[in-house]
PDB file of C-alpha atoms and ligand atoms in Angstrom:
ATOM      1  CA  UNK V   1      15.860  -1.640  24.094  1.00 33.00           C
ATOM      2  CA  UNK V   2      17.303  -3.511  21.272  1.00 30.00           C
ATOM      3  CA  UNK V   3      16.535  -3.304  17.472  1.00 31.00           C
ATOM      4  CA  UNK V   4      14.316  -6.738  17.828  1.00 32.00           C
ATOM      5  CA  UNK V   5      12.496  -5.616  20.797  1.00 31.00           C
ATOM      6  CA  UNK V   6      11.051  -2.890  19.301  1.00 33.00           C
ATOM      7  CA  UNK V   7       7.256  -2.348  18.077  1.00 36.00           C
ATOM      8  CA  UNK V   8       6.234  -2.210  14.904  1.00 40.00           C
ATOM      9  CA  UNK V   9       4.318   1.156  14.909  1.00 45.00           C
ATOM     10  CA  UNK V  10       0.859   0.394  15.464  1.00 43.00           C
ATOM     11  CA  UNK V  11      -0.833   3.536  13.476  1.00 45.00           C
ATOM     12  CA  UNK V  12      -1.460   2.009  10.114  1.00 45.00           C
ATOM     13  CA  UNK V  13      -0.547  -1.325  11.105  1.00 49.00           C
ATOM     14  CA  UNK V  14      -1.506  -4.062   8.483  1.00 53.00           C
ATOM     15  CA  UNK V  15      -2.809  -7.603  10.579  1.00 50.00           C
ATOM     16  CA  UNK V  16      -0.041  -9.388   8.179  1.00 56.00           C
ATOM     17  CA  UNK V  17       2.517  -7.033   8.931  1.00 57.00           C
ATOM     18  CA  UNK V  18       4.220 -10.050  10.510  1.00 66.00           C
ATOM     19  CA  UNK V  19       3.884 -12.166   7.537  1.00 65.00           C
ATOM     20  CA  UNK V  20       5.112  -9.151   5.482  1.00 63.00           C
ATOM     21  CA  UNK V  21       8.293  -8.710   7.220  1.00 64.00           C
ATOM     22  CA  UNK V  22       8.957 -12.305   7.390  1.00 65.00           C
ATOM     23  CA  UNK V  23       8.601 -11.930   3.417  1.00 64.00           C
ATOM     24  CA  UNK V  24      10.966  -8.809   2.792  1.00 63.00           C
ATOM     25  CA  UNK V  25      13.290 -10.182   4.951  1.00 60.00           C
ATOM     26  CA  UNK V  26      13.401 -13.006   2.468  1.00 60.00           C
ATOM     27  CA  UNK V  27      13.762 -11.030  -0.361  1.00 57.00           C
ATOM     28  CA  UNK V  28      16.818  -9.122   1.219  1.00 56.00           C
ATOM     29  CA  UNK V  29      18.501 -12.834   1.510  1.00 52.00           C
ATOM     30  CA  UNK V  30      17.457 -13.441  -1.915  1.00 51.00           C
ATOM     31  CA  UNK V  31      18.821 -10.543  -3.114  1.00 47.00           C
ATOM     32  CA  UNK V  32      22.440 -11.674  -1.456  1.00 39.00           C
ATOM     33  CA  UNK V  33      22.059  -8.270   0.584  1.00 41.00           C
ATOM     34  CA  UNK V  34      23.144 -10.526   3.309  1.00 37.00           C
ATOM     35  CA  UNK V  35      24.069 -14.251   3.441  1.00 35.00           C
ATOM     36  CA  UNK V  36      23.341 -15.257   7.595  1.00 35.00           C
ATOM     37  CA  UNK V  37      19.612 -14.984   7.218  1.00 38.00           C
ATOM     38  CA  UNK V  38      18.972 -16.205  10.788  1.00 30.00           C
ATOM     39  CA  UNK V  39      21.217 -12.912  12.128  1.00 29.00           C
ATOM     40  CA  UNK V  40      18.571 -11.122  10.316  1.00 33.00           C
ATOM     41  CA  UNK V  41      15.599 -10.001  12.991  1.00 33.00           C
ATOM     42  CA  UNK V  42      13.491  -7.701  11.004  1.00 33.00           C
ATOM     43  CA  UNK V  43      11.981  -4.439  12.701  1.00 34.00           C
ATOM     44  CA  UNK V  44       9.294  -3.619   9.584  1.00 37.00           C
ATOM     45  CA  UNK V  45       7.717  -1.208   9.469  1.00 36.00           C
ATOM     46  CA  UNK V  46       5.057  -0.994   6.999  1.00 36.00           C
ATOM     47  CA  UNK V  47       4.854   3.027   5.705  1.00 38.00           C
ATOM     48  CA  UNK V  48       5.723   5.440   2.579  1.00 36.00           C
ATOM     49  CA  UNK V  49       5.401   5.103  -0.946  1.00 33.00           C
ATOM     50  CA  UNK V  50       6.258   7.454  -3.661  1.00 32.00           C
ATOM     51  CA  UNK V  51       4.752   9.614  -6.238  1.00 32.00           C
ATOM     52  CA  UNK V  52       5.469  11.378  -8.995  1.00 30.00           C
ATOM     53  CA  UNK V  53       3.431  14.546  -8.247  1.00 32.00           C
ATOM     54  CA  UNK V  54      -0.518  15.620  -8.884  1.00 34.00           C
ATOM     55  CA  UNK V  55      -0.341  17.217 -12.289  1.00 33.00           C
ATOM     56  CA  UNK V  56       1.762  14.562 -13.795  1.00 33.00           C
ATOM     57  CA  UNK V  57       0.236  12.158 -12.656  1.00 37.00           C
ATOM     58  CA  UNK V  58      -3.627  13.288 -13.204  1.00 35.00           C
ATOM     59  CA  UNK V  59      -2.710  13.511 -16.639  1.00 35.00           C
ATOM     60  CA  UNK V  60      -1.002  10.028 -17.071  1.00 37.00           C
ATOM     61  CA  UNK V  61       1.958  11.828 -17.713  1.00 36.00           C
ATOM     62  CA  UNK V  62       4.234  10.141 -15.319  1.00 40.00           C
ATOM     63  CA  UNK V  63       4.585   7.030 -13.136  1.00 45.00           C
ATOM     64  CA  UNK V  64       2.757   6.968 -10.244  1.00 54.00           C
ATOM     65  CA  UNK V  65       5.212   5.728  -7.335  1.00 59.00           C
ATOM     66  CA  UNK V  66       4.168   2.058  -6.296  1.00 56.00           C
ATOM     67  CA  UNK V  67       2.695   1.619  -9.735  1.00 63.00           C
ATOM     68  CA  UNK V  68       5.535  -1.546 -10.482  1.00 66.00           C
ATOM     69  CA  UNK V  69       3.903  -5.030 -10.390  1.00 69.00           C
ATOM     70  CA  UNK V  70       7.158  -6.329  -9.260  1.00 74.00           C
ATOM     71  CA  UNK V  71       8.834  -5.941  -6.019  1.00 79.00           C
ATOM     72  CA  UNK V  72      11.681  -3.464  -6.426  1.00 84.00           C
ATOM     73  CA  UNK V  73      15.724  -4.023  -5.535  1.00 87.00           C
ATOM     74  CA  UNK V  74      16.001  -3.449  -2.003  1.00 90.00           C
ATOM     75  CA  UNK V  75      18.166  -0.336  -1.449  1.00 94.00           C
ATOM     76  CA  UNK V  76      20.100   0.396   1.616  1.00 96.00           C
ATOM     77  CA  UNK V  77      19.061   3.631   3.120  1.00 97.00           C
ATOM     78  CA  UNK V  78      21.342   4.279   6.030  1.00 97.00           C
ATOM     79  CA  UNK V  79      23.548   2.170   8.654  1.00 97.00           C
ATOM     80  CA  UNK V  80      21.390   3.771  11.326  1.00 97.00           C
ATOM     81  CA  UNK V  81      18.134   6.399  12.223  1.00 97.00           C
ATOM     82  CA  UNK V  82      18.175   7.671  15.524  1.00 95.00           C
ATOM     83  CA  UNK V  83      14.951   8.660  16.871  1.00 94.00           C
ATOM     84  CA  UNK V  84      14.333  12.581  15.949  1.00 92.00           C
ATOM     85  CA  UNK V  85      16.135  11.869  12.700  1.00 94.00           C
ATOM     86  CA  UNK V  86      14.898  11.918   8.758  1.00 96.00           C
ATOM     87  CA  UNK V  87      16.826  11.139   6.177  1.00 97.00           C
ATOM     88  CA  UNK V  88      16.380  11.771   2.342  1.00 97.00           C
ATOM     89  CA  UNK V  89      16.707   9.071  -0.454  1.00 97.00           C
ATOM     90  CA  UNK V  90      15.811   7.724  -3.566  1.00 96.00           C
ATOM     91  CA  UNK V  91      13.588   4.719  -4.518  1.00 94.00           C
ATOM     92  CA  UNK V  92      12.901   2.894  -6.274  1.00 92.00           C
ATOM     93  CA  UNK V  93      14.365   4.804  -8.951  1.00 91.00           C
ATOM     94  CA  UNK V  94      16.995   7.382  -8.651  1.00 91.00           C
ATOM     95  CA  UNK V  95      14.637  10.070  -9.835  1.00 91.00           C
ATOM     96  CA  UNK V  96      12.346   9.106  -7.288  1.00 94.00           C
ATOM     97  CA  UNK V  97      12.472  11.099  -4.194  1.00 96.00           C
ATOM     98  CA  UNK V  98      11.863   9.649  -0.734  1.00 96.00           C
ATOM     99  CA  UNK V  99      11.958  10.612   3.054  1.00 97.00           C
ATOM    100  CA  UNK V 100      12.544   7.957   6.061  1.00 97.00           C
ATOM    101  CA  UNK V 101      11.791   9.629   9.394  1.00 97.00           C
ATOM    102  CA  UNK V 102      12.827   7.621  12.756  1.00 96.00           C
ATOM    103  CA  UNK V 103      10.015   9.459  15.394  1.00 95.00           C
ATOM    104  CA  UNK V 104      10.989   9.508  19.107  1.00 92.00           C
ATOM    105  CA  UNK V 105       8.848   6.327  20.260  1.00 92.00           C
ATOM    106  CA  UNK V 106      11.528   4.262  18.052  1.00 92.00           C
ATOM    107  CA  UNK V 107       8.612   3.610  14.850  1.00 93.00           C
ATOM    108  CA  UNK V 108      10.357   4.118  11.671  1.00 95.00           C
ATOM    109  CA  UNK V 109       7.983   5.505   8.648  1.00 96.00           C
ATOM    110  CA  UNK V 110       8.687   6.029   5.120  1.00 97.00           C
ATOM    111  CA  UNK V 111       7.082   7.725   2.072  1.00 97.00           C
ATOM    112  CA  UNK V 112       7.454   9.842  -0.687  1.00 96.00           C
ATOM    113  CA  UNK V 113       8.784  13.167  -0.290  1.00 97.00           C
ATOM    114  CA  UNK V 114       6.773  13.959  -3.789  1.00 96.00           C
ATOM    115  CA  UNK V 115       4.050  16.142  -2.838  1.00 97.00           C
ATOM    116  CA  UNK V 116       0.354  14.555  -4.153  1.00 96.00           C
ATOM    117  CA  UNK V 117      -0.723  18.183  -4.407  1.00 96.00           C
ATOM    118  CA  UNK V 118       1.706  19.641  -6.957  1.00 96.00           C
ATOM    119  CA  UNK V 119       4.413  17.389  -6.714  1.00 95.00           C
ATOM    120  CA  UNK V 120       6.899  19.721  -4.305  1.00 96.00           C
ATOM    121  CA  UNK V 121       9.346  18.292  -1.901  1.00 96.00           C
ATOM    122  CA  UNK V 122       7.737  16.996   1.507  1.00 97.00           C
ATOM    123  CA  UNK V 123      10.170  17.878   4.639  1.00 96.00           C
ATOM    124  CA  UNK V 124       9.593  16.676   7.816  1.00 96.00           C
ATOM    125  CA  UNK V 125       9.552  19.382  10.596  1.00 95.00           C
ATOM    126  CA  UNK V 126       9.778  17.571  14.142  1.00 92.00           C
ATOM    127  CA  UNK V 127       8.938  20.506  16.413  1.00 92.00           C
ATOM    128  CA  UNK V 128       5.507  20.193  15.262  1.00 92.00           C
ATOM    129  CA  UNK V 129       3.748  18.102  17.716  1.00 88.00           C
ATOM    130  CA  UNK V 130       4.906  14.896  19.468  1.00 89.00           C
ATOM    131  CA  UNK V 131       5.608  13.081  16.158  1.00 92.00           C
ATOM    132  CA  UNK V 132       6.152  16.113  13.846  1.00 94.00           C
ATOM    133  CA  UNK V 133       4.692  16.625  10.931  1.00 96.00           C
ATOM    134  CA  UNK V 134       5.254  16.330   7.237  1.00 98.00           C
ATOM    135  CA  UNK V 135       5.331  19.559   5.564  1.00 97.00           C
ATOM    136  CA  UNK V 136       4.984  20.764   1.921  1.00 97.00           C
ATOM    137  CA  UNK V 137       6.149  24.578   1.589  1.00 96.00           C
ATOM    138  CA  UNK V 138       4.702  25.481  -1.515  1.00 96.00           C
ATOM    139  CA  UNK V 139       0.852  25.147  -0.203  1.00 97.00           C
ATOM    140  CA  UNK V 140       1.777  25.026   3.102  1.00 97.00           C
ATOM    141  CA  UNK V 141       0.463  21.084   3.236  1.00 98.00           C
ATOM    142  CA  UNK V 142       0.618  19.032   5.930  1.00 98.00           C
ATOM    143  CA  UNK V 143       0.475  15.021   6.090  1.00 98.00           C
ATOM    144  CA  UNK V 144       0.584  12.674   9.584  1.00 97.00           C
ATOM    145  CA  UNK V 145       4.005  11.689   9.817  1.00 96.00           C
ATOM    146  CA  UNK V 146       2.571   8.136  11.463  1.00 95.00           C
ATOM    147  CA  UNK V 147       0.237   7.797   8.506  1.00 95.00           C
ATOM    148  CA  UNK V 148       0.858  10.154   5.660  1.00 96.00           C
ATOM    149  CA  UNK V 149      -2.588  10.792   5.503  1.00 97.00           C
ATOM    150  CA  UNK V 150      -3.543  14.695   4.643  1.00 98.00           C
ATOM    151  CA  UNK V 151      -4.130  16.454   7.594  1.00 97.00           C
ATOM    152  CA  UNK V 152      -4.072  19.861   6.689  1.00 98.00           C
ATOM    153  CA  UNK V 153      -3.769  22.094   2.970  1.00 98.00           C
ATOM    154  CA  UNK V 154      -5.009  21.090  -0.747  1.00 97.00           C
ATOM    155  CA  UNK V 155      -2.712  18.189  -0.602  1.00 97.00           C
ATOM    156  CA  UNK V 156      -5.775  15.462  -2.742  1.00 96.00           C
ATOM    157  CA  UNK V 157      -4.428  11.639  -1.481  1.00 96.00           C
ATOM    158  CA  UNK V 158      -2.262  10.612   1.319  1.00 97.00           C
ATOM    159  CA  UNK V 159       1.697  10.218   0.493  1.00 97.00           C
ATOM    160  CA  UNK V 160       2.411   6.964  -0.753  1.00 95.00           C
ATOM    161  CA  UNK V 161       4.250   4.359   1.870  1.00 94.00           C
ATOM    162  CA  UNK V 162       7.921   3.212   1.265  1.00 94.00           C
ATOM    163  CA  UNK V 163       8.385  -0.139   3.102  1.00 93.00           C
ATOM    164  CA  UNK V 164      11.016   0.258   5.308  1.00 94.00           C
ATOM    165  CA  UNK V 165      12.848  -2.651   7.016  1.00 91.00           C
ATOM    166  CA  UNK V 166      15.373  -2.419   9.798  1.00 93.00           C
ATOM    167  CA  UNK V 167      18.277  -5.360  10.129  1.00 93.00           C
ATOM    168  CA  UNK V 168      19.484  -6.166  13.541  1.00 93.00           C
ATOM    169  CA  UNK V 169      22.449  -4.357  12.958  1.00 95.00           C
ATOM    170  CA  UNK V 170      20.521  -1.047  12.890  1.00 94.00           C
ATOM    171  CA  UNK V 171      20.798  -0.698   9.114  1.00 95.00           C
ATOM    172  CA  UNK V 172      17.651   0.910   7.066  1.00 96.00           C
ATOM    173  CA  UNK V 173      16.151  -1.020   3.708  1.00 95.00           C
ATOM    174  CA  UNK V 174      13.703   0.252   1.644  1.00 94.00           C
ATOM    175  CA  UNK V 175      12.345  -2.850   0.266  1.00 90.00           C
ATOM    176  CA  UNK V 176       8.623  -2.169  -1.196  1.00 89.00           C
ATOM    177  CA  UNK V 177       5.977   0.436  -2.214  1.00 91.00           C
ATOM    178  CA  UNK V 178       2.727   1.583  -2.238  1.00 92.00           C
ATOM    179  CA  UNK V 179       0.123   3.307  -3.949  1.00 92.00           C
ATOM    180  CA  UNK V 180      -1.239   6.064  -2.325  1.00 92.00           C
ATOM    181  CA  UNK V 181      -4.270   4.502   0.591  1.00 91.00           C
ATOM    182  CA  UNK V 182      -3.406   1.405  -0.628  1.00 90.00           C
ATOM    183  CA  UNK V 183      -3.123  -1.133   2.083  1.00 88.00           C
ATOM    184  CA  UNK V 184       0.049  -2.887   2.976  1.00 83.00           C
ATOM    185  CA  UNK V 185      -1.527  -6.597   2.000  1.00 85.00           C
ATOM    186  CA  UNK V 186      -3.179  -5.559  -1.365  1.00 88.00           C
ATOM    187  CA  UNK V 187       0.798  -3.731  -2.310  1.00 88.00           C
ATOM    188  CA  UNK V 188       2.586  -6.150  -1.694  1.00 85.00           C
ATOM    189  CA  UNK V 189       0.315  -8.973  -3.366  1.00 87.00           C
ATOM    190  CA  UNK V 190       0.710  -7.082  -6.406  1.00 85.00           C
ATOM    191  CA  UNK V 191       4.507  -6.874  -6.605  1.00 83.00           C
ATOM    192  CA  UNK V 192       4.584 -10.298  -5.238  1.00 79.00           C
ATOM    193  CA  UNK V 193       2.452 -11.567  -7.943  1.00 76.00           C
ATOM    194  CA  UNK V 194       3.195 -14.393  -9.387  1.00 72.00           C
ATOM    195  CA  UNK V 195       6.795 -14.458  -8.731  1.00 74.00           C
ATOM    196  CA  UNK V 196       6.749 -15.081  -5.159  1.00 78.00           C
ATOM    197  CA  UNK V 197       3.643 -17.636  -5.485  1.00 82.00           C
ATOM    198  CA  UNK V 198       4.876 -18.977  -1.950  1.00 81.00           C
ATOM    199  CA  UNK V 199       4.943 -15.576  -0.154  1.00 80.00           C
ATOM    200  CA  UNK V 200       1.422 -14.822  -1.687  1.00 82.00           C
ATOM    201  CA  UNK V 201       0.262 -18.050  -0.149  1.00 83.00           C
ATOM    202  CA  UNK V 202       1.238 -17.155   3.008  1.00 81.00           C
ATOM    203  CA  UNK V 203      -0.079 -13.522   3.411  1.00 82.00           C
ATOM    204  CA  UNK V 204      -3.145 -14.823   1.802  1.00 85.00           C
ATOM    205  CA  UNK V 205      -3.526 -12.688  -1.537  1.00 86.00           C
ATOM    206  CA  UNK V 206      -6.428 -13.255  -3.851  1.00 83.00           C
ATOM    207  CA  UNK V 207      -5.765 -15.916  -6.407  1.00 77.00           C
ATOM    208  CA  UNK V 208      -2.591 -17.268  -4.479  1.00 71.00           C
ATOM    209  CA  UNK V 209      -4.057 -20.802  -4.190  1.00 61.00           C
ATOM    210  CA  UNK V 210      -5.562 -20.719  -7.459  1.00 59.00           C
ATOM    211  CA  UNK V 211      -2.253 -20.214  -9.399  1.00 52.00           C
ATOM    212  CA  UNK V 212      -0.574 -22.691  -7.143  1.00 50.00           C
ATOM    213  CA  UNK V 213      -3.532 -25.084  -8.081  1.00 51.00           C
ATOM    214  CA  UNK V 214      -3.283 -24.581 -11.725  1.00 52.00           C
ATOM    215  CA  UNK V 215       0.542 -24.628 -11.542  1.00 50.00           C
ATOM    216  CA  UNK V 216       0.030 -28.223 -10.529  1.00 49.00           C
ATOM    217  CA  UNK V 217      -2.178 -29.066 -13.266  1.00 47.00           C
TER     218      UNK V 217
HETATM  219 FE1  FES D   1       2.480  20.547  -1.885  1.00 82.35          FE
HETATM  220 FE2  FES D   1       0.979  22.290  -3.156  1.00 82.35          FE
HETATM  221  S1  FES D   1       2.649  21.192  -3.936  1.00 82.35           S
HETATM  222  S2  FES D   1       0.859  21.693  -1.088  1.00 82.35           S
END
């Protein structure tokens, strides 16, 4: 199967996943990550996020990973994830920590690799189960590698999703974040925002139309 056959993961899925991708895609071009825009066929895959850890972040010490109402750079990740592979990485800063994970059906998932409990590195260990699991060693906490929704230890809030896109030339972009449980449509109408009024219009954020509106005013 090629790169553009593949599914989008379904677990977690967003119903403007398409939209999104279409979008990211775009703002690889923009970004001059790539000039041939039509040899890009975008595999997204709408996952991760990162945080800055529990304690830190209950006390509005730190940044909380997704917290940027603007889209980040895009960042190359890797030329290629086989399925059973992870790979570590940073974004969207370079002090933030982050984990891609290719799982053996072909889906591609990203998050943070900041533990929500006390902010310890998440690993992912793929003999556990048919997907793996994500693993925090210092509590022994354990998220859904398809999800990164808690499934076992005193872990408080899912790990937050790293959009990850894939270019038909097998190469990994992290492109976007989100907040921890926040939904792929609601992140990335916030780092859209304003500056992207014409991608907001078309995955249908809240107040899209109205800014266009008074824009025209
Ligand atoms: Fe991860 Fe405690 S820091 S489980």
């Amino acid at each position: 199967m090629s790169v553009t056959e593949q599914p989008a993961p379904a677990p977690g899925q967003d119903p403007g996943a398409d939209a999104a991708a279409d979008q990211l895609r775009d703002r690889i071009s923009a970004d001059s990550l790539t000039t041939r825009r039509d040899y890009l066929r975008i595999i997204a895959t709408v996952s991760g996020g990162l945080a800055i850890g529990g304690v830190g972040v209950a006390a509005g010490i730190l940044h909380r990973h997704g917290d940027s109402e603007t889209l980040p750079e895009a960042k190359k990740v890797t030329d290629r994830l086989a399925p059973g592979q992870s790979i570590a990485f940073r974004f969207p800063g370079d002090e933030d920590r982050a984990l891609a994970v290719r799982l053996a059906d072909g889906g591609l998932v990203g998050y943070s690799a900041v533990c929500t409990h006390l902010a310890c590195g998440v690993l992912w260990r793929e003999d556990r189960g048919p997907d793996g699991e994500l693993y925090c060693p210092c509590h022994e906490g354990v998220f859904n590698v398809r999800t990164g929704e808690v499934a076992a230890g005193p872990p408080p809030r899912p790990l937050p999703r790293i959009f990850l896109t894939e270019l038909a030339d097998g190469s990994v972009w992290a492109t976007a974040t989100a907040r921890s449980g926040e939904p792929l449509k609601d992140a990335l109408c916030r780092e859209f925002g304003d500056s992207h009024p014409a991608a907001s219009r078309q995955l249908g954020c809240p107040g899209a139309a109205r800014t266009t509106e008074s824009r025209r005013t």
